[in-house]
Amino acid sequence: MRILLTNDDGWNAPGLNLLAASLRPQAEVIIVAPDRNRSGASNSLTLNDPLRVESLGPLVYSINGTPTDCVHLALTGLLDREPDLVISGINDGSNLGDDVLYSGTVAAAMEGRFLGLPAISVSLVDAPDRRYETALEVVRVILDHLESVLWPADTILNVNVPSIPWAQLHGFRATRLGHRHRASPAIRAQDPRGRPIYWVGRAGPAADAGEGTDFHAVASGAVSVTPLEIDLTRHPALPALAQWLDTLPHD
Ligand code: MN
């Protein structure tokens, strides 16, 4: 199997390199990753600046762009052969609920899917004790059973792994996205010249985190696997919206 591996934490992040080392015995792994931490980059593409690719070793490239740039460029010009699968991660921190809208990790997997490849995003839940080895085992098990997965078209799998030993995991759970409360306020500070600067505050705590959600699964020590599609249309709202639009004056 030929795997395109990327992330949003940057090419030198431990999650990506541990995963590459763990996959290499069983797969051809090509790393194309941002040259720095681009967490929160979402699906952004760099359109007004050129992208530069740095070759850091055999089949390891860094790009001065976003995670989406990396996958886009890899699949539309950089690689001479298509990979069979795109894996994004292992991200340092969870991507649960609303996080997926901001996440560069999830976006990189989406870009792989947009360009026609099966794609998985993998995140390790925040904890003082980072159990990357558990996430490595999770990826290994998923890949070993990939042939039997019922993989719907235009869908990526968003995987979140609790940071606990593999032996303590409570299995795998199919989940839906939960929701977070509003984010903490921005933090205002001052630069050395007295001008105001701001830090975006922390993501809010879980709000919709009941049974069946990704939040609930990882909180119960299970691996959360959410099938994500890209269609954001609120389909049930269409008929009422259409009716209202018909009442608007036009000619
Ligand atoms: Mn990240």
Short mmCIF file of C-alpha atoms and ligand atoms in Angstrom, two decimals:
data_model
loop_
_atom_site.label_atom_id
_atom_site.label_comp_id
_atom_site.label_asym_id
_atom_site.label_seq_id
_atom_site.Cartn_x
_atom_site.Cartn_y
_atom_site.Cartn_z
CA MET A 1 0.00 0.00 0.00
CA ARG A 2 1.13 3.52 -0.83
CA ILE A 3 0.17 6.07 1.83
CA LEU A 4 0.34 9.85 1.62
CA LEU A 5 0.96 11.05 5.16
CA THR A 6 0.42 14.64 6.21
CA ASN A 7 -0.64 16.70 9.23
CA ASP A 8 -1.20 20.26 10.38
CA ASP A 9 1.36 20.30 13.20
CA GLY A 10 4.29 20.49 10.77
CA TRP A 11 6.66 17.93 9.25
CA ASN A 12 8.77 17.61 12.41
CA ALA A 13 5.85 16.89 14.77
CA PRO A 14 6.18 13.67 16.81
CA GLY A 15 2.73 12.33 15.82
CA LEU A 16 3.57 12.34 12.11
CA ASN A 17 7.04 10.88 12.48
CA LEU A 18 6.02 8.14 14.90
CA LEU A 19 3.21 7.17 12.53
CA ALA A 20 5.54 7.16 9.52
CA ALA A 21 8.01 4.90 11.35
CA SER A 22 5.22 2.58 12.44
CA LEU A 23 3.70 2.29 8.92
CA ARG A 24 6.92 1.95 6.92
CA PRO A 25 7.41 -1.80 7.46
CA GLN A 26 4.03 -2.50 5.83
CA ALA A 27 3.55 0.39 3.40
CA GLU A 28 5.30 2.89 1.19
CA VAL A 29 4.93 6.15 3.12
CA ILE A 30 5.28 9.53 1.43
CA ILE A 31 5.32 12.52 3.78
CA VAL A 32 4.16 15.86 2.43
CA ALA A 33 3.58 18.19 5.36
CA PRO A 34 3.63 21.90 6.25
CA ASP A 35 6.99 23.42 7.15
CA ARG A 36 5.54 24.70 10.46
CA ASN A 37 2.57 24.28 12.75
CA ARG A 38 -0.55 25.20 10.76
CA SER A 39 -3.16 23.93 13.24
CA GLY A 40 -6.46 25.74 12.69
CA ALA A 41 -5.71 26.32 8.98
CA SER A 42 -8.97 24.62 8.01
CA ASN A 43 -9.38 24.06 4.26
CA SER A 44 -7.39 27.11 3.18
CA LEU A 45 -5.44 27.00 -0.07
CA THR A 46 -2.58 29.41 -0.79
CA LEU A 47 -3.59 31.21 -3.97
CA ASN A 48 -1.62 34.46 -3.98
CA ASP A 49 1.87 33.20 -3.19
CA PRO A 50 4.00 30.52 -4.77
CA LEU A 51 4.53 27.29 -2.87
CA ARG A 52 8.03 25.96 -2.34
CA VAL A 53 8.71 22.28 -1.77
CA GLU A 54 11.72 21.26 0.25
CA SER A 55 12.95 17.68 -0.06
CA LEU A 56 14.01 16.57 3.41
CA GLY A 57 14.94 12.99 2.53
CA PRO A 58 13.65 10.10 0.46
CA LEU A 59 9.86 10.56 0.13
CA VAL A 60 9.77 13.36 2.73
CA TYR A 61 8.73 16.84 1.61
CA SER A 62 7.85 20.00 3.47
CA ILE A 63 5.86 22.83 1.92
CA ASN A 64 5.55 26.46 3.02
CA GLY A 65 1.78 26.17 2.88
CA THR A 66 -1.28 24.77 4.59
CA PRO A 67 -2.19 21.12 5.12
CA THR A 68 -4.66 21.46 2.25
CA ASP A 69 -1.89 22.88 0.04
CA CYS A 70 0.24 19.85 0.89
CA VAL A 71 -2.34 17.25 -0.14
CA HIS A 72 -3.47 19.30 -3.13
CA LEU A 73 0.05 19.76 -4.44
CA ALA A 74 1.04 16.16 -3.70
CA LEU A 75 -1.88 14.81 -5.73
CA THR A 76 -1.91 17.36 -8.54
CA GLY A 77 1.74 17.69 -9.45
CA LEU A 78 4.34 16.66 -6.93
CA LEU A 79 3.97 12.87 -6.83
CA ASP A 80 4.50 10.79 -9.93
CA ARG A 81 2.17 8.00 -8.73
CA GLU A 82 -1.12 8.31 -6.82
CA PRO A 83 -1.18 6.93 -3.30
CA ASP A 84 -3.90 4.46 -2.28
CA LEU A 85 -4.81 6.33 0.88
CA VAL A 86 -4.32 9.66 2.64
CA ILE A 87 -3.71 9.74 6.39
CA SER A 88 -3.57 13.03 8.27
CA GLY A 89 -2.08 12.95 11.76
CA ILE A 90 -1.47 11.91 14.35
CA ASN A 91 -2.61 15.32 15.52
CA ASP A 92 -1.42 16.63 18.86
CA GLY A 93 -4.87 17.19 20.42
CA SER A 94 -8.42 16.09 19.71
CA ASN A 95 -10.58 17.15 16.77
CA LEU A 96 -14.09 16.72 18.13
CA GLY A 97 -17.42 18.32 17.28
CA ASP A 98 -17.05 21.86 15.92
CA ASP A 99 -13.25 21.46 15.87
CA VAL A 100 -13.54 19.74 12.50
CA LEU A 101 -14.53 23.06 10.89
CA TYR A 102 -11.25 24.69 11.96
CA SER A 103 -8.97 21.69 11.89
CA GLY A 104 -6.14 21.50 9.39
CA THR A 105 -5.82 17.81 10.24
CA VAL A 106 -9.37 17.07 9.11
CA ALA A 107 -9.07 19.46 6.15
CA ALA A 108 -6.04 17.58 4.81
CA ALA A 109 -8.03 14.36 4.83
CA MET A 110 -10.96 16.15 3.13
CA GLU A 111 -8.64 17.36 0.39
CA GLY A 112 -7.55 13.78 -0.22
CA ARG A 113 -11.21 12.80 -0.48
CA PHE A 114 -12.00 15.72 -2.80
CA LEU A 115 -9.26 14.45 -5.07
CA GLY A 116 -10.71 10.96 -5.11
CA LEU A 117 -8.80 9.03 -2.44
CA PRO A 118 -9.97 7.36 0.73
CA ALA A 119 -8.77 9.45 3.66
CA ILE A 120 -8.51 9.22 7.42
CA SER A 121 -7.74 11.93 9.98
CA VAL A 122 -6.31 10.78 13.31
CA SER A 123 -6.02 12.84 16.49
CA LEU A 124 -4.73 12.03 19.95
CA VAL A 125 -6.86 13.55 22.70
CA ASP A 126 -5.10 16.15 24.86
CA ALA A 127 -3.66 14.71 28.07
CA PRO A 128 -0.54 15.35 30.15
CA ASP A 129 0.60 11.81 29.29
CA ARG A 130 0.78 11.58 25.49
CA ARG A 131 0.10 7.98 24.50
CA TYR A 132 1.05 8.15 20.83
CA GLU A 133 1.70 4.40 20.88
CA THR A 134 -2.02 3.81 21.43
CA ALA A 135 -2.91 5.90 18.38
CA LEU A 136 -0.28 4.01 16.34
CA GLU A 137 -1.90 0.72 17.29
CA VAL A 138 -5.35 2.12 16.41
CA VAL A 139 -4.14 3.12 12.94
CA ARG A 140 -2.48 -0.26 12.47
CA VAL A 141 -5.68 -2.13 13.35
CA ILE A 142 -7.82 0.07 11.08
CA LEU A 143 -5.41 -0.38 8.15
CA ASP A 144 -5.24 -4.14 8.70
CA HIS A 145 -9.02 -4.33 8.32
CA LEU A 146 -9.50 -1.72 5.64
CA GLU A 147 -10.65 -4.19 2.96
CA SER A 148 -13.78 -5.07 4.94
CA VAL A 149 -14.86 -1.50 5.77
CA LEU A 150 -18.07 -0.25 4.17
CA TRP A 151 -16.61 3.06 3.09
CA PRO A 152 -19.30 5.39 1.76
CA ALA A 153 -18.28 7.58 -1.18
CA ASP A 154 -17.30 11.18 -0.43
CA THR A 155 -16.75 10.37 3.23
CA ILE A 156 -13.69 10.59 5.41
CA LEU A 157 -13.17 8.86 8.72
CA ASN A 158 -12.31 11.21 11.59
CA VAL A 159 -10.62 9.19 14.32
CA ASN A 160 -9.98 10.45 17.86
CA VAL A 161 -7.94 8.32 20.23
CA PRO A 162 -8.02 8.73 24.03
CA SER A 163 -4.55 9.14 25.48
CA ILE A 164 -4.60 5.94 27.56
CA PRO A 165 -2.76 2.62 27.25
CA TRP A 166 -4.01 0.35 24.45
CA ALA A 167 -4.94 -2.34 27.00
CA GLN A 168 -7.31 0.09 28.74
CA LEU A 169 -9.16 1.16 25.57
CA HIS A 170 -12.89 0.39 25.45
CA GLY A 171 -12.95 -0.52 21.78
CA PHE A 172 -14.01 1.48 18.72
CA ARG A 173 -17.26 3.46 18.45
CA ALA A 174 -19.05 4.89 15.43
CA THR A 175 -20.01 8.41 16.51
CA ARG A 176 -21.64 11.63 15.37
CA LEU A 177 -20.10 15.04 15.93
CA GLY A 178 -20.99 16.70 19.23
CA HIS A 179 -20.89 20.45 19.83
CA ARG A 180 -18.85 22.80 21.97
CA HIS A 181 -19.91 25.81 23.99
CA ARG A 182 -18.79 29.19 22.73
CA ALA A 183 -15.01 29.64 22.80
CA SER A 184 -13.32 31.49 25.67
CA PRO A 185 -12.92 35.24 25.06
CA ALA A 186 -9.90 36.47 23.11
CA ILE A 187 -6.99 37.43 25.34
CA ARG A 188 -5.83 41.00 24.98
CA ALA A 189 -2.19 41.90 25.62
CA GLN A 190 0.31 44.51 24.51
CA ASP A 191 3.24 44.31 22.13
CA PRO A 192 6.60 45.85 23.21
CA ARG A 193 5.58 49.11 21.55
CA GLY A 194 2.38 49.39 23.54
CA ARG A 195 0.02 48.40 20.75
CA PRO A 196 -2.80 45.97 21.55
CA ILE A 197 -2.45 42.37 20.42
CA TYR A 198 -4.89 39.50 20.81
CA TRP A 199 -4.71 35.75 21.26
CA VAL A 200 -7.66 33.70 20.12
CA GLY A 201 -9.05 32.03 23.27
CA ARG A 202 -9.37 28.32 23.96
CA ALA A 203 -12.09 26.25 22.32
CA GLY A 204 -15.19 26.01 24.50
CA PRO A 205 -15.98 22.97 26.65
CA ALA A 206 -18.22 20.21 25.31
CA ALA A 207 -21.92 21.14 25.21
CA ASP A 208 -23.63 18.41 23.17
CA ALA A 209 -21.58 15.49 24.43
CA GLY A 210 -24.16 12.82 25.18
CA GLU A 211 -24.24 9.15 24.23
CA GLY A 212 -23.46 8.65 20.56
CA THR A 213 -21.20 11.67 20.20
CA ASP A 214 -17.47 11.74 19.57
CA PHE A 215 -16.98 13.61 22.89
CA HIS A 216 -18.80 10.85 24.76
CA ALA A 217 -16.79 8.05 23.14
CA VAL A 218 -13.35 9.45 24.01
CA ALA A 219 -14.53 10.44 27.50
CA SER A 220 -15.53 6.78 28.01
CA GLY A 221 -12.11 5.59 26.89
CA ALA A 222 -13.22 4.41 23.43
CA VAL A 223 -11.79 5.30 20.03
CA SER A 224 -14.23 7.63 18.28
CA VAL A 225 -14.69 7.13 14.54
CA THR A 226 -16.96 9.68 12.84
CA PRO A 227 -17.84 9.40 9.16
CA LEU A 228 -17.70 12.96 7.82
CA GLU A 229 -19.24 14.21 4.61
CA ILE A 230 -18.60 17.62 3.19
CA ASP A 231 -22.19 18.70 2.39
CA LEU A 232 -23.08 21.44 4.90
CA THR A 233 -26.54 21.98 3.40
CA ARG A 234 -29.32 21.97 6.00
CA HIS A 235 -31.55 19.80 3.85
CA PRO A 236 -34.69 19.88 6.08
CA ALA A 237 -34.63 23.71 5.91
CA LEU A 238 -34.90 23.76 2.10
CA PRO A 239 -38.70 23.54 1.62
CA ALA A 240 -39.53 26.36 4.09
CA LEU A 241 -36.73 28.52 2.67
CA ALA A 242 -37.96 27.95 -0.88
CA GLN A 243 -41.50 28.92 0.17
CA TRP A 244 -40.27 32.12 1.79
CA LEU A 245 -38.11 33.02 -1.20
CA ASP A 246 -41.18 32.63 -3.46
CA THR A 247 -42.90 35.39 -1.48
CA LEU A 248 -40.05 37.87 -2.13
CA PRO A 249 -40.81 40.45 -4.84
CA HIS A 250 -38.98 39.89 -8.12
CA ASP A 251 -39.51 40.22 -11.82
MN MN B 1 -2.69 20.32 14.92
#
